């Protein structure tokens, strides 16, 4: 009865775990939730005020499909200031969240027979969005010893005549690692040699630590800019996940196709959100520094605690708000039920210790699990102690 397309994909696993943890909580259980993929901070007040003003002013009608000009101009300004990239309005489209931006790109670029290279561990929606467009995801494993960064050699080894694009995500969800400029230059050489596109998901751009500077692969060269679709948004940088606003910058013919596709699906992003987004991008930015400072404290604490648990090791994340410890040292251990994989461990920790996190399996890496530190220090403290105890009970 259902289409092949519908049969081939699965619900977002991160949202599924989050739902289970919330259901347990609603039923009265005391659950520490490391599963969430959104900032625990509230949207800054001045952004809310801009939305309230938009409502009061009656800015509640359809807008141009690809976004209002003041927002496109604010986005152009952001790319210029943050990334040294110059775009015109025809090279920008505003969508209903960065996930929607990525989906529009998939619709505009991928088709039957196309291969899209996705480094693993990957964000959960990349492979399924490729599948939804009848193309083939080609998963390329990265090494923990390389800090989960795709090597240009591994990339080249997986390119075929059918390869259309490479999806990059720096800072990365789930690994929390970042690509440096030198590596991006070497990847760009391979990409240009084979005439691929790069979809660069930079949604965690503002969340970098230890003096890391975010680099967009589009800024590596003018040629590379022509082959790159840069995706970004406000969900993570301005704590605006529920507002649904993402944007893409790239070659005008692709942006035009994405706009046409969007005109036949969702039409414009929410009008009120667009006004709020102008304020988010052009108003005071001090909120971001405050949030990053808090995340940084939690990051240091969580990673050092995880590393003090026997048979668990965690490389230091340099971006986003996730720790991605290696838990494969626990495989084969038992407490009532045996633990053979990341899902076994996640279920054990949820049911026995009241701790929700996402098994690495969901991201194409079964030897790890993902903990979000977008939760209070108090929760992190409590959650880590529960994990330590539950893992200590595995024999
Ligand atoms: C959160 C997230 C997104 C989607 O963000 P929205 O703008 O809320 O749709 C995209 N990519 C990655 C890697 C994310 O973690």
Coordinates of N, CA and C in Angstrom, one line a residue, residues 80-320:
X80 N 29.2 37.2 4.9 CA 30.3 38.1 4.7 C 31.2 38.2 6.0
X81 N 30.5 38.5 7.1 CA 31.2 38.7 8.3 C 31.9 37.5 8.9
X82 N 31.1 36.4 8.9 CA 31.6 35.2 9.6 C 32.5 34.3 8.7
X83 N 32.2 34.3 7.5 CA 32.9 33.3 6.6 C 33.7 33.9 5.4
X84 N 33.6 35.3 5.3 CA 34.3 35.9 4.2 C 33.7 35.5 2.8
X85 N 32.4 35.1 2.8 CA 31.8 34.7 1.6 C 30.8 35.8 1.1
X86 N 30.9 36.1 -0.2 CA 30.0 37.1 -0.8 C 28.9 36.4 -1.6
X87 N 27.7 36.6 -1.3 CA 26.5 36.1 -2.0 C 25.6 37.2 -2.4
X88 N 24.8 37.0 -3.5 CA 23.7 37.9 -3.8 C 22.4 37.2 -3.4
X89 N 21.3 38.0 -3.4 CA 20.0 37.4 -3.0 C 19.6 36.2 -3.7
X90 N 20.0 36.1 -5.0 CA 19.6 35.0 -5.8 C 20.4 33.7 -5.4
X91 N 21.3 33.9 -4.6 CA 22.1 32.7 -4.1 C 21.8 32.3 -2.7
X92 N 20.6 32.8 -2.2 CA 20.2 32.5 -0.8 C 18.7 32.0 -0.9
X93 N 18.4 30.9 -0.1 CA 17.0 30.6 0.1 C 16.8 30.3 1.6
X94 N 15.7 30.8 2.1 CA 15.3 30.6 3.5 C 14.3 29.5 3.5
X95 N 14.5 28.5 4.4 CA 13.5 27.3 4.5 C 13.1 27.1 5.9
X96 N 12.3 26.1 6.1 CA 11.6 25.9 7.5 C 12.6 25.0 8.3
X97 N 13.7 25.5 8.6 CA 14.7 24.7 9.4 C 15.8 24.2 8.5
X98 N 17.0 24.0 9.1 CA 18.1 23.5 8.3 C 17.9 22.1 7.7
X99 N 17.1 21.4 8.5 CA 16.7 20.0 8.0 C 15.9 20.1 6.7
X100 N 15.1 21.1 6.6 CA 14.3 21.4 5.4 C 15.2 21.9 4.3
X101 N 16.2 22.7 4.6 CA 17.2 23.2 3.6 C 17.9 22.0 3.0
X102 N 18.3 21.1 3.9 CA 19.0 19.8 3.4 C 18.1 19.0 2.5
X103 N 16.8 19.0 2.9 CA 15.8 18.2 2.1 C 15.6 18.8 0.7
X104 N 15.5 20.1 0.7 CA 15.4 20.8 -0.6 C 16.6 20.5 -1.5
X105 N 17.7 20.5 -0.9 CA 19.0 20.3 -1.7 C 18.9 18.8 -2.2
X106 N 18.5 17.9 -1.4 CA 18.4 16.5 -1.8 C 17.4 16.4 -3.0
X107 N 16.3 17.1 -2.9 CA 15.3 17.1 -4.0 C 15.8 17.7 -5.3
X108 N 16.6 18.7 -5.1 CA 17.1 19.5 -6.3 C 18.3 18.7 -7.0
X109 N 19.1 18.0 -6.2 CA 20.3 17.4 -6.7 C 20.3 15.9 -6.9
X110 N 19.7 15.1 -6.1 CA 19.9 13.7 -6.1 C 18.7 13.0 -6.9
X111 N 19.1 12.0 -7.6 CA 18.1 11.2 -8.3 C 18.5 9.7 -8.5
X112 N 17.7 8.9 -9.1 CA 18.1 7.5 -9.3 C 19.4 7.3 -9.9
X113 N 20.2 6.4 -9.3 CA 21.6 6.2 -9.9 C 22.6 7.1 -9.2
X114 N 22.3 8.1 -8.6 CA 23.3 9.0 -8.0 C 23.8 8.4 -6.7
X115 N 25.0 8.6 -6.4 CA 25.6 8.2 -5.1 C 26.0 9.5 -4.4
X116 N 25.7 9.5 -3.1 CA 26.1 10.6 -2.2 C 27.0 10.1 -1.1
X117 N 28.1 10.6 -1.0 CA 29.1 10.2 0.1 C 28.8 10.9 1.4
X118 N 28.7 10.0 2.4 CA 28.4 10.5 3.8 C 29.4 9.9 4.7
X119 N 30.3 10.7 5.3 CA 31.2 10.2 6.3 C 30.5 9.7 7.6
X120 N 30.9 8.6 8.1 CA 30.3 8.1 9.4 C 31.3 8.3 10.5
X121 N 30.9 8.6 11.7 CA 29.5 8.8 12.1 C 28.8 10.0 11.5
X122 N 27.5 9.9 11.2 CA 26.8 10.9 10.5 C 25.6 11.3 11.2
X123 N 25.1 12.5 10.9 CA 23.8 13.0 11.5 C 22.7 12.1 10.8
X124 N 21.7 11.7 11.7 CA 20.8 10.7 11.3 C 20.0 10.9 10.0
X125 N 19.7 12.1 9.7 CA 18.8 12.4 8.5 C 19.5 12.3 7.2
X126 N 20.9 12.4 7.1 CA 21.5 12.4 5.8 C 21.2 11.2 5.0
X127 N 21.5 10.0 5.5 CA 21.2 8.8 4.6 C 19.7 8.7 4.2
X128 N 18.8 9.0 5.1 CA 17.4 8.8 4.8 C 16.9 9.9 3.8
X129 N 17.5 11.0 3.8 CA 17.1 12.1 2.8 C 17.6 11.7 1.5
X130 N 18.8 11.0 1.4 CA 19.3 10.5 0.1 C 18.3 9.4 -0.4
X131 N 18.0 8.5 0.5 CA 17.1 7.4 0.1 C 15.7 7.9 -0.3
X132 N 15.2 9.0 0.3 CA 13.9 9.5 0.0 C 13.9 10.1 -1.4
X133 N 15.1 10.3 -2.0 CA 15.2 10.8 -3.3 C 15.7 9.8 -4.3
X134 N 15.6 8.5 -3.9 CA 15.9 7.4 -4.8 C 17.3 7.3 -5.2
X135 N 18.2 8.0 -4.4 CA 19.6 7.9 -4.7 C 20.3 7.0 -3.6
X136 N 21.6 6.7 -3.7 CA 22.2 5.8 -2.9 C 23.2 6.5 -1.9
X137 N 23.0 6.3 -0.6 CA 24.0 6.8 0.3 C 25.2 5.9 0.3
X138 N 26.4 6.5 0.2 CA 27.7 5.7 0.3 C 28.4 6.1 1.6
X139 N 28.3 5.2 2.6 CA 28.8 5.6 3.9 C 30.3 5.3 4.0
X140 N 31.1 6.3 4.3 CA 32.5 6.1 4.5 C 32.9 6.3 5.9
X141 N 33.4 5.2 6.5 CA 33.7 5.2 7.9 C 35.0 6.1 8.2
X142 N 34.9 6.9 9.2 CA 36.1 7.7 9.6 C 36.6 7.0 10.9
X143 N 37.9 7.3 11.2 CA 38.6 6.6 12.3 C 38.6 7.5 13.6
X144 N 38.3 6.9 14.7 CA 38.4 7.6 16.0 C 39.9 8.2 16.1
X145 N 40.9 7.4 15.7 CA 42.2 7.9 15.8 C 42.5 9.1 14.9
X146 N 41.7 9.4 13.9 CA 41.8 10.6 13.1 C 40.8 11.7 13.6
X147 N 40.3 11.5 14.8 CA 39.3 12.4 15.4 C 38.0 12.4 14.5
X148 N 37.7 11.3 13.9 CA 36.5 11.2 13.0 C 36.5 12.2 11.9
X149 N 37.6 12.6 11.4 CA 37.7 13.5 10.3 C 37.9 12.6 9.0
X150 N 37.1 12.9 8.0 CA 37.3 12.2 6.7 C 38.6 12.5 6.0
X151 N 39.3 11.5 5.7 CA 40.6 11.8 5.0 C 40.4 11.9 3.5
X152 N 41.1 12.8 2.8 CA 41.0 13.0 1.4 C 41.1 11.6 0.6
X153 N 42.0 10.8 1.2 CA 42.3 9.5 0.5 C 41.1 8.6 0.6
X154 N 40.4 8.5 1.8 CA 39.2 7.7 1.9 C 38.1 8.2 1.0
X155 N 38.0 9.5 0.9 CA 37.0 10.1 0.1 C 37.3 9.7 -1.4
X156 N 38.5 9.9 -1.8 CA 38.8 9.5 -3.2 C 38.5 8.1 -3.5
X157 N 38.8 7.2 -2.6 CA 38.7 5.8 -2.8 C 37.2 5.4 -3.0
X158 N 36.3 6.2 -2.5 CA 34.8 5.9 -2.6 C 34.1 6.6 -3.8
X159 N 34.9 7.4 -4.5 CA 34.2 8.1 -5.6 C 34.1 7.2 -6.9
X160 N 32.9 7.2 -7.5 CA 32.7 6.4 -8.7 C 32.1 7.4 -9.7
X161 N 31.8 6.9 -10.9 CA 31.2 7.8 -12.0 C 29.9 8.3 -11.5
X162 N 29.3 7.6 -10.6 CA 27.9 8.0 -10.2 C 27.9 9.0 -9.0
X163 N 29.1 9.3 -8.4 CA 29.1 10.1 -7.2 C 28.7 11.5 -7.6
X164 N 27.7 12.0 -6.9 CA 27.2 13.4 -7.1 C 27.7 14.4 -6.1
X165 N 27.7 14.0 -4.9 CA 27.9 14.9 -3.8 C 28.6 14.3 -2.6
X166 N 29.1 15.1 -1.7 CA 29.7 14.8 -0.4 C 29.0 15.6 0.6
X167 N 28.5 15.0 1.7 CA 27.9 15.8 2.8 C 28.9 15.9 3.9
X168 N 29.2 17.2 4.2 CA 30.2 17.4 5.3 C 29.4 18.1 6.5
X169 N 29.8 17.8 7.7 CA 29.2 18.4 8.9 C 30.3 18.8 9.9
X170 N 30.6 20.1 9.9 CA 31.6 20.5 10.9 C 31.2 21.9 11.5
X171 N 31.2 22.0 12.8 CA 31.3 20.9 13.8 C 30.3 19.8 13.6
X172 N 30.7 18.6 14.1 CA 29.9 17.4 13.8 C 28.9 17.1 14.9
X173 N 27.7 16.7 14.5 CA 26.8 16.0 15.3 C 26.8 14.6 14.7
X174 N 27.3 13.5 15.4 CA 27.4 13.4 16.8 C 28.8 13.5 17.4
X175 N 29.9 13.6 16.6 CA 31.2 13.4 17.2 C 31.7 14.7 18.0
X176 N 31.2 15.8 17.7 CA 31.6 17.1 18.3 C 33.0 17.5 17.8
X177 N 33.5 16.9 16.7 CA 34.8 17.3 16.2 C 34.6 18.3 15.0
X178 N 35.7 18.9 14.7 CA 35.7 20.0 13.7 C 36.8 19.7 12.6
X179 N 36.6 20.2 11.4 CA 37.5 20.1 10.3 C 38.4 21.4 10.3
X180 N 39.7 21.2 10.2 CA 40.5 22.4 10.1 C 40.7 22.9 8.6
X181 N 41.1 24.1 8.4 CA 41.3 24.6 7.1 C 42.1 23.8 6.1
X182 N 43.2 23.3 6.6 CA 44.2 22.5 5.8 C 43.5 21.2 5.3
X183 N 42.8 20.5 6.2 CA 42.1 19.3 5.7 C 41.0 19.7 4.7
X184 N 40.3 20.8 4.9 CA 39.2 21.1 4.0 C 39.8 21.5 2.6
X185 N 41.0 22.1 2.6 CA 41.6 22.4 1.3 C 42.0 21.1 0.6
X186 N 42.4 20.1 1.3 CA 42.8 18.8 0.6 C 41.5 18.1 0.2
X187 N 40.5 18.2 0.9 CA 39.2 17.6 0.5 C 38.7 18.3 -0.7
X188 N 38.8 19.6 -0.7 CA 38.3 20.5 -1.8 C 39.0 20.0 -3.1
X189 N 40.3 19.8 -3.0 CA 41.1 19.3 -4.2 C 40.4 18.1 -4.9
X190 N 40.1 17.1 -4.0 CA 39.5 15.9 -4.5 C 38.1 16.1 -5.1
X191 N 37.4 17.0 -4.4 CA 36.0 17.3 -4.8 C 36.0 18.0 -6.2
X192 N 36.9 18.9 -6.4 CA 37.0 19.7 -7.6 C 37.5 18.8 -8.8
X193 N 38.5 17.9 -8.4 CA 39.1 17.0 -9.4 C 37.9 16.1 -10.0
X194 N 37.0 15.7 -9.2 CA 35.9 14.8 -9.7 C 34.6 15.5 -9.9
X195 N 34.6 16.8 -9.8 CA 33.4 17.6 -10.2 C 32.2 17.3 -9.3
X196 N 32.4 17.1 -8.0 CA 31.3 16.8 -7.1 C 30.8 18.1 -6.5
X197 N 29.6 18.0 -5.8 CA 29.1 19.1 -5.0 C 29.4 18.7 -3.5
X198 N 29.5 19.8 -2.7 CA 29.6 19.5 -1.3 C 28.4 20.2 -0.6
X199 N 27.7 19.4 0.2 CA 26.7 20.0 1.0 C 27.3 20.2 2.4
X200 N 27.5 21.4 2.8 CA 28.3 21.7 4.0 C 27.3 22.2 5.1
X201 N 27.0 21.3 6.1 CA 26.1 21.6 7.1 C 26.8 22.2 8.3
X202 N 26.6 23.5 8.4 CA 27.4 24.3 9.4 C 26.6 24.9 10.5
X203 N 25.6 24.1 10.9 CA 24.6 24.5 11.9 C 25.2 24.8 13.3
X204 N 26.4 24.1 13.6 CA 27.0 24.3 14.9 C 28.2 25.3 14.8
X205 N 28.3 26.0 13.7 CA 29.4 27.0 13.5 C 29.7 27.8 14.7
X206 N 28.7 28.3 15.4 CA 29.0 29.2 16.6 C 29.5 28.5 17.8
X207 N 29.3 27.2 17.8 CA 29.7 26.4 19.0 C 31.0 25.7 18.8
X208 N 32.1 26.4 19.0 CA 33.4 25.9 18.9 C 34.2 26.2 20.2
X209 N 35.2 25.4 20.5 CA 35.9 25.5 21.8 C 37.4 25.4 21.6
X210 N 38.1 25.7 22.7 CA 39.6 25.5 22.7 C 40.3 26.3 21.6
X211 N 39.7 27.5 21.3 CA 40.3 28.4 20.3 C 40.2 27.9 18.8
X212 N 39.3 26.9 18.6 CA 39.1 26.4 17.2 C 38.4 27.5 16.5
X213 N 38.8 27.7 15.2 CA 38.1 28.7 14.3 C 37.3 27.9 13.3
X214 N 36.0 28.2 13.2 CA 35.2 27.5 12.2 C 35.6 27.9 10.8
X215 N 35.8 26.9 9.9 CA 36.1 27.2 8.5 C 35.0 26.6 7.6
X216 N 34.5 27.4 6.7 CA 33.6 26.8 5.7 C 34.3 26.4 4.5
X217 N 34.1 25.2 4.0 CA 34.8 24.7 2.8 C 34.5 25.6 1.6
X218 N 33.4 26.3 1.6 CA 33.1 27.2 0.5 C 34.1 28.3 0.4
X219 N 34.8 28.6 1.6 CA 35.7 29.8 1.6 C 37.1 29.4 1.2
X220 N 37.3 28.1 0.9 CA 38.7 27.6 0.5 C 39.1 28.2 -0.8
X221 N 38.2 28.3 -1.8 CA 38.6 29.0 -3.1 C 37.3 29.4 -3.8
X222 N 37.4 30.2 -4.8 CA 36.3 30.6 -5.6 C 35.7 29.4 -6.3
X223 N 36.5 28.5 -6.8 CA 36.0 27.3 -7.5 C 35.2 26.5 -6.5
X224 N 35.7 26.3 -5.3 CA 35.0 25.5 -4.3 C 33.7 26.1 -4.0
X225 N 33.6 27.4 -3.9 CA 32.4 28.1 -3.5 C 31.3 27.8 -4.6
X226 N 31.7 27.7 -5.8 CA 30.7 27.3 -6.9 C 30.2 25.9 -6.8
X227 N 30.9 25.1 -6.0 CA 30.5 23.7 -5.9 C 29.9 23.4 -4.5
X228 N 29.7 24.4 -3.7 CA 29.3 24.2 -2.3 C 27.9 24.8 -2.0
X229 N 27.1 24.0 -1.3 CA 25.8 24.5 -0.8 C 26.1 24.6 0.7
X230 N 26.1 25.8 1.2 CA 26.3 26.0 2.7 C 25.0 26.0 3.4
X231 N 24.8 25.2 4.3 CA 23.5 25.1 5.1 C 23.8 25.6 6.5
X232 N 22.9 26.5 7.0 CA 23.1 27.0 8.3 C 21.7 27.4 8.8
X233 N 21.6 27.9 10.1 CA 20.3 28.2 10.6 C 20.4 28.8 12.0
X234 N 19.3 29.0 12.6 CA 19.3 29.6 13.9 C 19.0 28.7 15.1
X235 N 18.6 27.4 14.8 CA 18.2 26.5 15.8 C 19.2 26.4 16.9
X236 N 20.5 26.2 16.6 CA 21.5 25.9 17.6 C 22.2 27.2 18.0
X237 N 22.4 28.2 17.1 CA 23.2 29.4 17.5 C 22.3 30.3 18.3
X238 N 21.0 30.4 18.1 CA 20.2 31.3 18.8 C 19.1 30.6 19.7
X239 N 19.3 29.3 19.9 CA 18.3 28.5 20.7 C 16.9 28.7 20.1
X240 N 16.7 28.4 18.8 CA 15.4 28.7 18.2 C 14.9 27.4 17.4
X241 N 15.1 26.3 18.0 CA 14.7 25.0 17.4 C 13.2 25.0 16.9
X242 N 12.4 25.5 17.8 CA 10.9 25.4 17.5 C 10.4 26.4 16.5
X243 N 11.3 27.4 16.2 CA 10.8 28.5 15.3 C 10.9 28.1 13.9
X244 N 11.7 27.1 13.6 CA 11.9 26.5 12.2 C 12.4 27.5 11.2
X245 N 13.7 27.7 11.3 CA 14.3 28.6 10.2 C 15.7 28.1 9.9
X246 N 15.9 27.8 8.6 CA 17.2 27.4 8.1 C 17.5 28.2 6.8
X247 N 18.7 28.2 6.4 CA 19.0 28.8 5.1 C 20.1 28.1 4.3
X248 N 20.1 28.3 3.0 CA 21.2 27.8 2.2 C 21.8 28.9 1.3
X249 N 23.1 28.8 1.1 CA 23.7 29.7 0.1 C 24.4 28.8 -0.9
X250 N 24.3 29.2 -2.1 CA 25.0 28.3 -3.2 C 24.8 28.9 -4.6
X251 N 25.2 28.1 -5.6 CA 25.0 28.5 -7.0 C 23.6 28.8 -7.3
X252 N 23.4 29.9 -8.1 CA 22.0 30.4 -8.2 C 21.1 29.4 -8.9
X253 N 21.6 28.6 -9.8 CA 20.7 27.7 -10.5 C 20.1 26.6 -9.6
X254 N 21.0 26.2 -8.6 CA 20.5 25.3 -7.6 C 19.5 25.9 -6.6
X255 N 19.9 27.1 -6.2 CA 19.0 27.9 -5.3 C 17.6 28.1 -5.9
X256 N 17.7 28.4 -7.2 CA 16.4 28.6 -8.0 C 15.6 27.3 -8.0
X257 N 16.2 26.2 -8.3 CA 15.5 24.9 -8.3 C 14.9 24.6 -6.9
X258 N 15.7 24.9 -5.9 CA 15.2 24.6 -4.5 C 14.0 25.5 -4.2
X259 N 14.0 26.7 -4.7 CA 12.9 27.7 -4.4 C 11.7 27.2 -5.1
X260 N 11.8 26.7 -6.3 CA 10.7 26.1 -7.1 C 10.1 24.9 -6.3
X261 N 11.0 24.0 -5.9 CA 10.6 22.9 -5.1 C 9.8 23.3 -3.8
X262 N 10.4 24.3 -3.1 CA 9.8 24.7 -1.9 C 8.4 25.4 -2.2
X263 N 8.3 26.0 -3.4 CA 7.0 26.7 -3.7 C 5.9 25.7 -3.9
X264 N 6.3 24.4 -4.2 CA 5.3 23.3 -4.4 C 5.1 22.5 -3.1
X265 N 5.9 22.8 -2.1 CA 5.7 22.0 -0.8 C 5.3 22.9 0.3
X266 N 6.2 23.6 0.9 CA 5.8 24.3 2.2 C 5.5 25.8 1.9
X267 N 5.9 26.3 0.7 CA 6.0 27.8 0.5 C 7.0 28.4 1.5
X268 N 6.8 29.7 1.8 CA 7.7 30.4 2.7 C 7.9 29.8 4.1
X269 N 9.0 30.1 4.7 CA 9.2 29.9 6.1 C 8.2 30.8 6.8
X270 N 7.8 30.5 8.0 CA 6.9 31.3 8.9 C 7.3 32.8 8.8
X271 N 6.3 33.6 8.5 CA 6.5 35.0 8.3 C 7.0 35.7 9.6
X272 N 6.5 35.3 10.7 CA 6.9 35.9 12.0 C 8.3 35.5 12.4
X273 N 8.6 34.2 12.2 CA 9.9 33.7 12.4 C 10.9 34.5 11.5
X274 N 10.6 34.8 10.3 CA 11.5 35.5 9.4 C 11.9 36.9 10.0
X275 N 10.9 37.6 10.6 CA 11.2 38.9 11.2 C 12.1 38.7 12.4
X276 N 11.8 37.7 13.2 CA 12.6 37.4 14.4 C 14.0 37.0 13.9
X277 N 14.1 36.4 12.8 CA 15.5 35.9 12.3 C 16.3 37.1 11.9
X278 N 15.7 38.2 11.4 CA 16.4 39.4 11.0 C 17.0 39.9 12.3
X279 N 16.2 40.0 13.4 CA 16.7 40.5 14.6 C 17.8 39.6 15.2
X280 N 17.6 38.3 15.1 CA 18.6 37.3 15.6 C 20.0 37.6 14.9
X281 N 20.0 37.8 13.6 CA 21.2 37.9 12.8 C 21.8 39.3 12.9
X282 N 21.0 40.3 13.1 CA 21.6 41.7 13.1 C 21.6 42.4 14.4
X283 N 20.9 41.8 15.4 CA 20.8 42.4 16.8 C 22.0 42.0 17.6
X284 N 22.0 42.2 18.9 CA 23.1 41.9 19.8 C 23.4 40.4 19.7
X285 N 24.7 40.0 19.7 CA 25.1 38.6 19.6 C 25.7 38.1 20.9
X286 N 25.6 38.8 22.0 CA 26.3 38.4 23.3 C 25.7 37.1 23.8
X287 N 24.5 36.8 23.5 CA 23.8 35.6 24.0 C 24.7 34.3 23.6
X288 N 25.2 34.4 22.3 CA 26.0 33.2 21.8 C 27.2 33.0 22.7
X289 N 27.9 34.0 23.0 CA 29.1 33.9 23.9 C 28.8 33.3 25.2
X290 N 27.7 33.8 25.8 CA 27.2 33.3 27.1 C 26.9 31.8 27.0
X291 N 26.2 31.4 26.0 CA 25.8 30.0 25.9 C 27.0 29.1 25.6
X292 N 27.9 29.6 24.7 CA 29.1 28.8 24.4 C 29.9 28.6 25.7
X293 N 30.0 29.7 26.5 CA 30.8 29.6 27.8 C 30.2 28.5 28.7
X294 N 28.9 28.5 28.8 CA 28.2 27.5 29.6 C 28.5 26.1 29.1
X295 N 28.3 25.9 27.8 CA 28.5 24.6 27.1 C 30.0 24.2 27.4
X296 N 30.9 25.1 27.3 CA 32.3 24.8 27.4 C 32.6 24.2 28.8
X297 N 32.0 24.8 29.9 CA 32.2 24.3 31.2 C 31.7 22.8 31.3
X298 N 30.5 22.6 30.8 CA 29.9 21.3 30.9 C 30.7 20.3 30.1
X299 N 31.1 20.7 28.9 CA 31.9 19.9 28.0 C 33.1 19.3 28.8
X300 N 33.9 20.2 29.4 CA 35.1 19.8 30.1 C 34.8 18.9 31.2
X301 N 33.7 19.2 32.0 CA 33.3 18.3 33.1 C 32.9 16.9 32.6
X302 N 32.0 16.9 31.7 CA 31.4 15.6 31.2 C 32.5 14.7 30.6
X303 N 33.4 15.3 29.8 CA 34.4 14.5 29.1 C 35.4 13.9 30.1
X304 N 35.7 14.7 31.1 CA 36.7 14.2 32.1 C 36.0 13.1 33.0
X305 N 34.8 13.3 33.3 CA 34.1 12.3 34.1 C 33.9 11.0 33.3
X306 N 33.6 11.1 32.0 CA 33.4 9.9 31.2 C 34.7 9.1 31.1
X307 N 35.8 9.9 30.9 CA 37.1 9.2 30.8 C 37.6 8.6 32.1
X308 N 36.9 8.9 33.3 CA 37.3 8.3 34.5 C 36.5 7.0 34.8
X309 N 35.6 6.7 33.9 CA 34.8 5.4 34.0 C 35.6 4.3 33.3
X310 N 35.8 3.2 34.1 CA 36.6 2.1 33.5 C 35.9 1.6 32.2
X311 N 36.8 1.3 31.2 CA 36.3 0.7 29.9 C 35.5 1.7 29.1
X312 N 35.6 3.0 29.5 CA 35.0 4.0 28.6 C 36.1 5.0 28.3
X313 N 36.1 5.5 27.0 CA 37.1 6.6 26.7 C 36.4 7.5 25.8
X314 N 36.8 8.8 25.9 CA 36.0 9.8 25.2 C 37.0 10.9 24.6
X315 N 37.1 11.0 23.3 CA 38.0 12.0 22.7 C 37.3 13.4 23.0
X316 N 38.1 14.4 23.1 CA 37.7 15.8 23.4 C 36.9 16.4 22.2
X317 N 35.7 16.7 22.4 CA 34.9 17.4 21.3 C 35.4 18.8 21.3
X318 N 35.5 19.4 20.0 CA 36.0 20.7 19.8 C 34.8 21.6 19.3
X319 N 33.6 21.1 19.2 CA 32.5 21.8 18.8 C 31.2 21.2 19.1
X320 N 30.1 21.8 18.7 CA 28.7 21.4 19.0 C 28.4 21.2 20.5

